[in-house]
């Protein structure tokens, strides 16, 4: 069931009994099947509360909670150069599953299109990606996330190509190029690693010129590291690729994979195929039409490149779409510039998905959303959640005043800066700027910040 921001705030106080909630604002959820809110307590601390809407989303959250608890130990030891959401509390829900509460992460979404080559943010991105791929695979396997061998992953992609071929909607030349590369077993001799699986601009938060935090961990698996690199290589400027890859390779302990880049670029192409399959599997005619058009553009572009894998300049806001059956970096080519169709961008954003279960705790009394709403005065405007979302005015609890400024983002994607040039985004991420902005001008500023646009 859908919950109002008031209900989510009440759930947050269940998860953390000492939390004195004073202000709450709905957030545009980054993961299908969830709803979330920003809660500010009496000490002006910012908290994120996330609750699943379906049983499958609840199962995914259980796996993510287990993973985040395991990753906390690696952060404490200094094995990860960035923060992840740290579980502050959970609360059982009346319709099953649990809600998660964690402190808001620092930083602002990375503006990939504004990266510059060299030892700065581009190198930090490479190191962050390598740190994820260096995590022990047992951490992911023990928390119930999928794990693939190189052979099973190659076969999985071949199955997708066969399914797409059966639709009759894929240009034959594309099917042949993909089949040729998937049947070349030499390309697929890789060591599976932990992969984030949902990399997007909104999942990488930047502060002081470095990747400060990584979020959206529900799509983690043990798989081909090329999958994570596919989005990075598509979204980053071409002149930054060397800086990213050099820092990445220096941080990795495995021997260099000679076919990593080729598989990464192939994964970018296959993302279009999975976008098509998403449409055909779910009967989404507009998605199918969108995918067919993009595949036609890709066919033209690859033919002009004499059949080689093509790297397209990409709009920096692209990202993964829900579940593994859907594209993660699909691009439409318009002239010489890659763009993302409006339908695809709306469905992708920074969405992640899926996985398994862990028993919920039942030590806390459950307060239903209806019981919470029964205590809310009609004139405060609790409503039924309709029309709430990004840019909506926040709701103040217990009569607290709402005072928050939304600083303008920097062109380099590192967030606002003080007069002395130091980044001042500590303790905040884009959630705060999306949720706290009030009035049309502030909402517009927040939306631009979230996209890394000045």
Short mmCIF file of C-alpha atoms in Angstrom, two decimals:
data_model
loop_
_atom_site.label_atom_id
_atom_site.label_comp_id
_atom_site.label_asym_id
_atom_site.label_seq_id
_atom_site.Cartn_x
_atom_site.Cartn_y
_atom_site.Cartn_z
CA UNK A 1 0.00 0.00 0.00
CA UNK A 2 1.10 3.57 -0.57
CA UNK A 3 2.01 5.60 2.50
CA UNK A 4 1.97 9.33 3.08
CA UNK A 5 5.10 11.18 4.21
CA UNK A 6 3.54 11.29 7.70
CA UNK A 7 3.26 7.50 7.78
CA UNK A 8 6.87 7.12 6.62
CA UNK A 9 8.02 9.56 9.32
CA UNK A 10 6.15 7.51 11.92
CA UNK A 11 7.84 4.36 10.62
CA UNK A 12 11.22 6.08 10.95
CA UNK A 13 10.54 6.80 14.62
CA UNK A 14 9.70 3.12 15.09
CA UNK A 15 12.99 2.11 13.54
CA UNK A 16 14.94 4.62 15.66
CA UNK A 17 12.98 5.24 18.89
CA UNK A 18 15.16 8.20 19.85
CA UNK A 19 14.47 9.97 16.54
CA UNK A 20 12.44 13.12 17.21
CA UNK A 21 10.98 13.78 13.76
CA UNK A 22 10.19 17.43 13.07
CA UNK A 23 10.03 17.72 9.28
CA UNK A 24 9.34 15.32 6.44
CA UNK A 25 9.29 15.51 2.66
CA UNK A 26 8.48 12.88 0.03
CA UNK A 27 11.32 11.78 -2.23
CA UNK A 28 11.23 10.61 -5.80
CA UNK A 29 12.19 6.98 -5.26
CA UNK A 30 15.17 5.72 -7.24
CA UNK A 31 14.09 2.07 -7.10
CA UNK A 32 10.90 0.57 -8.51
CA UNK A 33 8.60 -0.91 -5.87
CA UNK A 34 9.68 1.44 -3.07
CA UNK A 35 8.60 4.72 -1.56
CA UNK A 36 10.80 6.95 0.54
CA UNK A 37 10.96 10.20 2.45
CA UNK A 38 13.47 12.59 3.93
CA UNK A 39 13.00 13.07 7.68
CA UNK A 40 14.73 15.83 9.66
CA UNK A 41 14.93 15.45 13.43
CA UNK A 42 15.10 17.97 16.26
CA UNK A 43 18.90 18.13 15.93
CA UNK A 44 18.64 18.94 12.19
CA UNK A 45 20.00 15.53 11.22
CA UNK A 46 18.76 14.15 7.90
CA UNK A 47 17.44 10.60 7.61
CA UNK A 48 16.17 8.56 4.67
CA UNK A 49 13.33 6.08 5.24
CA UNK A 50 12.55 3.53 2.53
CA UNK A 51 9.62 1.11 2.53
CA UNK A 52 8.78 -1.61 -0.01
CA UNK A 53 5.43 -1.63 -1.82
CA UNK A 54 5.49 -5.26 -2.96
CA UNK A 55 6.65 -8.61 -1.67
CA UNK A 56 9.44 -8.76 -4.28
CA UNK A 57 10.62 -5.28 -3.29
CA UNK A 58 10.57 -6.39 0.35
CA UNK A 59 12.73 -9.39 -0.50
CA UNK A 60 15.13 -7.12 -2.38
CA UNK A 61 15.37 -4.80 0.61
CA UNK A 62 16.17 -7.71 2.95
CA UNK A 63 19.10 -8.69 0.74
CA UNK A 64 20.25 -5.08 0.49
CA UNK A 65 20.10 -4.63 4.28
CA UNK A 66 22.26 -7.72 4.75
CA UNK A 67 24.76 -6.45 2.18
CA UNK A 68 24.95 -2.95 3.67
CA UNK A 69 25.60 -4.41 7.11
CA UNK A 70 28.43 -6.49 5.65
CA UNK A 71 29.91 -3.54 3.74
CA UNK A 72 30.02 -1.44 6.93
CA UNK A 73 32.88 -3.59 8.20
CA UNK A 74 34.89 -2.97 5.02
CA UNK A 75 34.36 0.78 5.32
CA UNK A 76 35.44 0.74 8.96
CA UNK A 77 38.67 -1.05 7.95
CA UNK A 78 39.32 1.45 5.16
CA UNK A 79 38.89 -1.12 2.38
CA UNK A 80 36.35 1.03 0.55
CA UNK A 81 37.24 4.63 -0.41
CA UNK A 82 33.63 5.78 -0.18
CA UNK A 83 30.60 5.58 2.11
CA UNK A 84 27.49 3.46 1.60
CA UNK A 85 24.15 3.74 3.40
CA UNK A 86 24.67 2.54 6.97
CA UNK A 87 21.67 0.79 8.49
CA UNK A 88 20.50 2.89 11.43
CA UNK A 89 17.32 0.95 12.08
CA UNK A 90 14.51 -1.11 10.59
CA UNK A 91 10.81 -1.38 11.40
CA UNK A 92 8.29 -4.13 10.59
CA UNK A 93 5.39 -3.18 8.34
CA UNK A 94 1.75 -4.20 8.75
CA UNK A 95 1.62 -5.72 5.27
CA UNK A 96 4.88 -7.62 5.66
CA UNK A 97 8.56 -6.88 5.29
CA UNK A 98 10.56 -4.11 6.88
CA UNK A 99 11.35 -0.46 6.27
CA UNK A 100 14.95 0.76 6.32
CA UNK A 101 16.23 3.99 7.84
CA UNK A 102 19.72 5.35 7.24
CA UNK A 103 21.48 8.68 7.56
CA UNK A 104 21.61 10.77 4.42
CA UNK A 105 24.83 10.34 2.46
CA UNK A 106 27.16 13.26 1.70
CA UNK A 107 27.74 14.60 -1.77
CA UNK A 108 25.99 15.44 -5.01
CA UNK A 109 25.29 13.28 -8.09
CA UNK A 110 28.26 13.06 -10.40
CA UNK A 111 28.04 15.08 -13.62
CA UNK A 112 29.69 12.59 -15.97
CA UNK A 113 29.57 14.84 -19.00
CA UNK A 114 31.69 17.40 -17.13
CA UNK A 115 34.53 15.10 -16.12
CA UNK A 116 38.00 16.20 -17.10
CA UNK A 117 41.02 13.95 -17.69
CA UNK A 118 43.75 13.68 -15.10
CA UNK A 119 44.23 12.62 -11.47
CA UNK A 120 41.06 14.27 -10.12
CA UNK A 121 37.48 13.04 -10.18
CA UNK A 122 37.96 10.79 -13.21
CA UNK A 123 40.69 8.87 -11.38
CA UNK A 124 38.59 8.77 -8.21
CA UNK A 125 35.78 7.19 -10.23
CA UNK A 126 38.16 4.53 -11.53
CA UNK A 127 39.38 3.75 -8.01
CA UNK A 128 35.83 3.55 -6.65
CA UNK A 129 34.81 1.14 -9.37
CA UNK A 130 37.89 -1.01 -8.77
CA UNK A 131 37.19 -1.07 -5.02
CA UNK A 132 33.74 -2.53 -5.71
CA UNK A 133 35.22 -5.16 -8.01
CA UNK A 134 37.86 -6.04 -5.39
CA UNK A 135 35.27 -6.94 -2.74
CA UNK A 136 35.30 -10.65 -1.84
CA UNK A 137 32.58 -12.46 -3.78
CA UNK A 138 31.46 -14.33 -0.67
CA UNK A 139 30.11 -11.05 0.74
CA UNK A 140 27.56 -10.92 -2.07
CA UNK A 141 26.88 -14.65 -2.21
CA UNK A 142 26.30 -14.85 1.56
CA UNK A 143 23.69 -12.10 1.43
CA UNK A 144 21.54 -13.87 -1.14
CA UNK A 145 22.43 -11.97 -4.31
CA UNK A 146 22.93 -13.75 -7.67
CA UNK A 147 26.29 -15.21 -8.64
CA UNK A 148 27.37 -16.25 -12.14
CA UNK A 149 30.35 -17.97 -13.67
CA UNK A 150 31.85 -16.53 -16.83
CA UNK A 151 30.33 -19.34 -18.89
CA UNK A 152 26.85 -19.04 -17.38
CA UNK A 153 26.91 -15.28 -17.91
CA UNK A 154 27.87 -15.68 -21.58
CA UNK A 155 25.08 -18.22 -22.02
CA UNK A 156 22.64 -15.83 -20.36
CA UNK A 157 23.48 -13.15 -22.93
CA UNK A 158 23.18 -15.66 -25.79
CA UNK A 159 19.72 -16.59 -24.55
CA UNK A 160 18.74 -12.91 -24.62
CA UNK A 161 19.97 -12.56 -28.21
CA UNK A 162 17.98 -15.66 -29.21
CA UNK A 163 14.84 -14.28 -27.53
CA UNK A 164 15.28 -10.94 -29.27
CA UNK A 165 15.85 -12.65 -32.62
CA UNK A 166 12.52 -14.45 -32.21
CA UNK A 167 10.70 -11.11 -32.12
CA UNK A 168 11.78 -10.34 -35.69
CA UNK A 169 12.46 -6.75 -34.63
CA UNK A 170 16.26 -6.76 -34.52
CA UNK A 171 18.26 -5.98 -37.68
CA UNK A 172 19.94 -9.21 -38.89
CA UNK A 173 23.34 -7.53 -39.07
CA UNK A 174 23.18 -6.67 -35.37
CA UNK A 175 22.17 -10.22 -34.46
CA UNK A 176 25.15 -11.58 -36.40
CA UNK A 177 27.69 -9.22 -34.81
CA UNK A 178 26.40 -10.05 -31.32
CA UNK A 179 26.30 -13.79 -31.95
CA UNK A 180 29.84 -13.71 -33.36
CA UNK A 181 31.18 -12.00 -30.27
CA UNK A 182 29.20 -14.09 -27.82
CA UNK A 183 30.38 -17.28 -29.50
CA UNK A 184 34.01 -16.16 -29.35
CA UNK A 185 34.84 -17.84 -26.03
CA UNK A 186 38.20 -16.05 -25.83
CA UNK A 187 36.35 -12.79 -25.08
CA UNK A 188 34.60 -14.38 -22.12
CA UNK A 189 37.53 -15.74 -20.15
CA UNK A 190 37.16 -13.39 -17.23
CA UNK A 191 37.17 -13.74 -13.46
CA UNK A 192 33.70 -12.82 -12.11
CA UNK A 193 33.71 -10.03 -9.54
CA UNK A 194 31.28 -8.23 -7.32
CA UNK A 195 29.42 -5.78 -9.56
CA UNK A 196 27.25 -2.87 -8.45
CA UNK A 197 24.83 -3.49 -11.30
CA UNK A 198 22.98 -0.18 -11.07
CA UNK A 199 25.56 2.51 -11.69
CA UNK A 200 24.11 5.86 -12.71
CA UNK A 201 24.84 9.51 -12.05
CA UNK A 202 22.51 9.51 -9.03
CA UNK A 203 24.17 6.47 -7.46
CA UNK A 204 27.64 8.10 -7.38
CA UNK A 205 27.83 11.05 -4.98
CA UNK A 206 30.73 13.49 -5.25
CA UNK A 207 32.27 15.73 -2.60
CA UNK A 208 35.50 17.72 -2.69
CA UNK A 209 36.43 16.33 -6.09
CA UNK A 210 36.15 12.66 -5.13
CA UNK A 211 33.54 9.93 -5.16
CA UNK A 212 32.37 10.24 -1.56
CA UNK A 213 29.48 7.77 -1.48
CA UNK A 214 27.84 5.04 -3.54
CA UNK A 215 24.21 4.06 -3.11
CA UNK A 216 21.49 1.94 -4.81
CA UNK A 217 22.96 -1.48 -3.98
CA UNK A 218 19.92 -3.65 -4.65
CA UNK A 219 21.14 -4.90 -8.04
CA UNK A 220 24.48 -6.26 -6.79
CA UNK A 221 25.65 -9.60 -8.16
CA UNK A 222 28.78 -11.60 -8.90
CA UNK A 223 29.14 -11.21 -12.64
CA UNK A 224 31.18 -9.60 -15.42
CA UNK A 225 32.96 -6.40 -14.27
CA UNK A 226 32.45 -5.12 -17.81
CA UNK A 227 28.80 -4.51 -16.97
CA UNK A 228 29.68 -1.70 -14.55
CA UNK A 229 32.20 -0.24 -16.96
CA UNK A 230 29.61 -0.20 -19.75
CA UNK A 231 27.74 2.71 -18.20
CA UNK A 232 30.93 4.55 -17.22
CA UNK A 233 32.42 4.33 -20.70
CA UNK A 234 29.15 5.37 -22.34
CA UNK A 235 28.59 8.35 -20.04
CA UNK A 236 32.13 9.71 -19.61
CA UNK A 237 33.78 12.05 -22.14
CA UNK A 238 36.09 10.15 -24.48
CA UNK A 239 39.18 12.02 -23.27
CA UNK A 240 38.55 10.84 -19.68
CA UNK A 241 38.47 7.11 -20.42
CA UNK A 242 42.24 6.67 -20.11
CA UNK A 243 42.30 8.42 -16.71
CA UNK A 244 39.43 6.28 -15.44
CA UNK A 245 40.89 3.02 -16.71
CA UNK A 246 44.45 3.74 -15.53
CA UNK A 247 43.24 4.42 -11.98
CA UNK A 248 40.97 1.37 -12.18
CA UNK A 249 43.77 -0.98 -13.27
CA UNK A 250 46.18 0.35 -10.63
CA UNK A 251 43.63 -0.45 -7.91
CA UNK A 252 42.87 -3.96 -9.16
CA UNK A 253 44.91 -6.92 -7.88
CA UNK A 254 43.93 -9.32 -10.67
CA UNK A 255 45.95 -9.50 -13.87
CA UNK A 256 44.60 -7.14 -16.55
CA UNK A 257 41.69 -8.53 -18.56
CA UNK A 258 42.66 -8.01 -22.23
CA UNK A 259 39.02 -8.04 -23.37
CA UNK A 260 37.46 -5.94 -20.60
CA UNK A 261 36.93 -2.84 -22.70
CA UNK A 262 35.57 -4.77 -25.66
CA UNK A 263 33.01 -6.58 -23.46
CA UNK A 264 32.10 -3.28 -21.81
CA UNK A 265 31.30 -1.63 -25.12
CA UNK A 266 29.43 -4.74 -26.27
CA UNK A 267 27.38 -4.57 -23.06
CA UNK A 268 26.38 -1.03 -24.01
CA UNK A 269 25.03 -2.33 -27.31
CA UNK A 270 23.24 -5.27 -25.69
CA UNK A 271 21.53 -2.82 -23.37
CA UNK A 272 19.36 -1.80 -26.33
CA UNK A 273 18.43 -5.43 -26.84
CA UNK A 274 17.35 -5.78 -23.19
CA UNK A 275 15.30 -2.59 -23.52
CA UNK A 276 13.46 -4.25 -26.43
CA UNK A 277 12.93 -7.42 -24.36
CA UNK A 278 11.58 -5.36 -21.49
CA UNK A 279 8.95 -3.97 -23.84
CA UNK A 280 8.01 -7.31 -25.42
CA UNK A 281 7.89 -9.20 -22.11
CA UNK A 282 5.60 -6.67 -20.50
CA UNK A 283 3.51 -5.69 -23.52
CA UNK A 284 4.77 -2.09 -23.61
CA UNK A 285 4.21 -0.98 -27.19
CA UNK A 286 5.83 2.43 -26.71
CA UNK A 287 8.97 0.84 -25.27
CA UNK A 288 9.14 -1.63 -28.15
CA UNK A 289 8.80 1.17 -30.70
CA UNK A 290 11.48 3.16 -28.90
CA UNK A 291 13.85 0.19 -28.84
CA UNK A 292 13.27 -0.62 -32.50
CA UNK A 293 14.16 2.93 -33.47
CA UNK A 294 17.32 2.90 -31.36
CA UNK A 295 18.37 -0.48 -32.77
CA UNK A 296 17.96 0.89 -36.28
CA UNK A 297 20.18 3.85 -35.40
CA UNK A 298 22.76 1.50 -33.88
CA UNK A 299 22.69 -0.64 -37.02
CA UNK A 300 23.49 2.38 -39.16
CA UNK A 301 26.26 3.56 -36.81
CA UNK A 302 27.95 0.15 -36.60
CA UNK A 303 27.74 -0.37 -40.35
CA UNK A 304 29.55 2.93 -40.83
CA UNK A 305 32.23 1.70 -38.42
CA UNK A 306 32.83 -1.41 -40.51
CA UNK A 307 31.37 -3.74 -37.91
CA UNK A 308 33.58 -2.72 -35.03
CA UNK A 309 32.19 -2.14 -31.53
CA UNK A 310 31.31 1.55 -31.37
CA UNK A 311 31.69 3.88 -28.41
CA UNK A 312 29.05 6.62 -28.51
CA UNK A 313 29.27 9.92 -26.65
CA UNK A 314 26.46 9.74 -24.11
CA UNK A 315 24.15 12.03 -22.27
CA UNK A 316 25.43 11.94 -18.69
CA UNK A 317 22.04 11.33 -17.10
CA UNK A 318 21.61 7.77 -18.39
CA UNK A 319 21.46 4.88 -16.00
CA UNK A 320 20.04 1.45 -15.28
CA UNK A 321 16.41 0.43 -15.48
CA UNK A 322 14.58 -2.01 -13.23
CA UNK A 323 15.58 -5.68 -13.13
CA UNK A 324 18.09 -7.60 -15.15
CA UNK A 325 15.78 -8.03 -18.15
CA UNK A 326 16.04 -4.33 -18.99
CA UNK A 327 18.71 -2.16 -20.56
CA UNK A 328 21.19 -0.35 -18.36
CA UNK A 329 22.86 2.06 -20.74
CA UNK A 330 20.73 2.13 -23.88
CA UNK A 331 21.42 5.10 -26.11
CA UNK A 332 19.65 6.52 -29.13
CA UNK A 333 21.88 8.03 -31.78
CA UNK A 334 20.77 11.30 -33.31
CA UNK A 335 23.17 12.60 -35.90
CA UNK A 336 26.65 12.68 -34.35
CA UNK A 337 25.42 12.92 -30.75
CA UNK A 338 23.99 10.19 -28.54
CA UNK A 339 20.80 11.13 -26.77
CA UNK A 340 18.37 9.28 -24.54
CA UNK A 341 14.76 9.07 -25.62
CA UNK A 342 12.36 10.68 -23.15
CA UNK A 343 10.56 7.38 -22.51
CA UNK A 344 13.79 5.52 -21.87
CA UNK A 345 15.18 8.24 -19.62
CA UNK A 346 11.99 8.32 -17.58
CA UNK A 347 12.08 4.56 -17.11
CA UNK A 348 15.80 4.39 -16.37
CA UNK A 349 16.97 7.28 -14.24
CA UNK A 350 18.82 5.59 -11.43
CA UNK A 351 16.56 2.62 -10.87
CA UNK A 352 17.76 -0.69 -9.49
CA UNK A 353 16.03 -3.92 -8.40
CA UNK A 354 15.70 -7.39 -6.94
CA UNK A 355 16.83 -10.26 -4.72
CA UNK A 356 16.08 -12.58 -1.80
CA UNK A 357 14.97 -12.77 1.81
CA UNK A 358 15.87 -12.58 5.48
CA UNK A 359 13.40 -12.92 8.38
CA UNK A 360 12.05 -9.60 9.68
CA UNK A 361 12.38 -8.67 13.33
CA UNK A 362 9.13 -8.46 15.26
CA UNK A 363 10.18 -6.80 18.49
CA UNK A 364 8.56 -3.42 17.79
CA UNK A 365 4.84 -2.69 17.88
CA UNK A 366 3.48 -1.85 14.43
CA UNK A 367 1.67 1.43 13.79
CA UNK A 368 -0.39 1.39 10.63
CA UNK A 369 -0.53 4.30 8.21
CA UNK A 370 -4.25 4.69 8.96
CA UNK A 371 -3.52 5.10 12.68
CA UNK A 372 -0.92 7.75 11.91
CA UNK A 373 -3.21 9.66 9.56
CA UNK A 374 -6.02 9.60 12.12
CA UNK A 375 -3.88 11.88 14.31
CA UNK A 376 -3.11 14.40 11.55
CA UNK A 377 -5.24 17.59 11.52
CA UNK A 378 -7.16 18.01 8.25
CA UNK A 379 -5.83 21.52 7.69
CA UNK A 380 -2.18 20.35 7.55
CA UNK A 381 -2.83 18.64 4.24
CA UNK A 382 -1.81 15.03 4.78
CA UNK A 383 -3.68 14.05 1.65
CA UNK A 384 -3.50 10.62 0.09
CA UNK A 385 -0.09 10.95 -1.50
CA UNK A 386 -1.49 12.02 -4.84
CA UNK A 387 0.59 14.62 -6.58
CA UNK A 388 3.50 14.22 -4.19
CA UNK A 389 6.98 13.90 -5.62
CA UNK A 390 10.05 15.79 -6.66
CA UNK A 391 9.68 19.53 -6.15
CA UNK A 392 6.63 19.29 -3.87
CA UNK A 393 6.74 21.51 -0.78
CA UNK A 394 7.89 19.74 2.38
CA UNK A 395 5.63 18.96 5.30
CA UNK A 396 6.58 20.26 8.75
CA UNK A 397 5.89 18.05 11.76
CA UNK A 398 5.02 19.27 15.25
CA UNK A 399 4.77 22.84 14.06
CA UNK A 400 8.46 23.10 13.20
CA UNK A 401 9.49 25.85 10.80
CA UNK A 402 10.99 24.89 7.46
CA UNK A 403 14.23 26.73 6.73
CA UNK A 404 16.69 25.38 4.23
CA UNK A 405 18.63 26.94 1.38
CA UNK A 406 19.40 25.04 -1.79
CA UNK A 407 22.91 25.93 -2.99
CA UNK A 408 23.66 26.00 -6.69
CA UNK A 409 25.69 23.06 -8.04
CA UNK A 410 29.16 23.41 -9.53
CA UNK A 411 29.95 22.80 -13.15
CA UNK A 412 32.40 20.01 -12.28
CA UNK A 413 29.77 17.95 -10.49
CA UNK A 414 31.43 18.33 -7.07
CA UNK A 415 28.61 20.29 -5.44
CA UNK A 416 28.35 23.75 -3.92
CA UNK A 417 31.44 25.51 -2.59
CA UNK A 418 32.18 28.00 0.14
CA UNK A 419 33.90 31.28 -0.60
CA UNK A 420 37.28 29.69 -0.01
CA UNK A 421 36.61 27.08 -2.69
CA UNK A 422 36.12 24.12 -0.35
CA UNK A 423 33.17 21.82 -0.99
CA UNK A 424 30.46 22.35 1.60
CA UNK A 425 28.17 19.45 0.85
CA UNK A 426 29.11 17.42 3.94
CA UNK A 427 26.19 15.54 5.37
CA UNK A 428 23.93 16.23 2.42
CA UNK A 429 23.17 14.57 -0.85
CA UNK A 430 20.83 15.27 -3.70
CA UNK A 431 17.86 13.90 -1.75
CA UNK A 432 17.94 16.98 0.44
CA UNK A 433 18.03 19.30 -2.52
CA UNK A 434 15.20 17.51 -4.29
CA UNK A 435 13.02 17.32 -1.21
CA UNK A 436 13.64 20.51 0.72
CA UNK A 437 13.35 23.04 -2.07
CA UNK A 438 10.18 25.09 -1.72
CA UNK A 439 8.65 27.32 -4.38
CA UNK A 440 9.04 27.04 -8.13
CA UNK A 441 12.49 28.59 -8.39
CA UNK A 442 13.99 26.38 -5.65
CA UNK A 443 12.39 23.27 -7.13
CA UNK A 444 13.87 24.10 -10.51
CA UNK A 445 17.30 24.60 -8.93
CA UNK A 446 17.04 21.25 -7.16
CA UNK A 447 16.10 19.49 -10.36
CA UNK A 448 19.07 21.03 -12.17
CA UNK A 449 21.42 20.04 -9.32
CA UNK A 450 20.17 16.44 -9.41
CA UNK A 451 21.04 16.28 -13.10
CA UNK A 452 24.38 18.00 -12.75
CA UNK A 453 23.24 20.92 -14.90
CA UNK A 454 24.17 24.49 -14.02
#
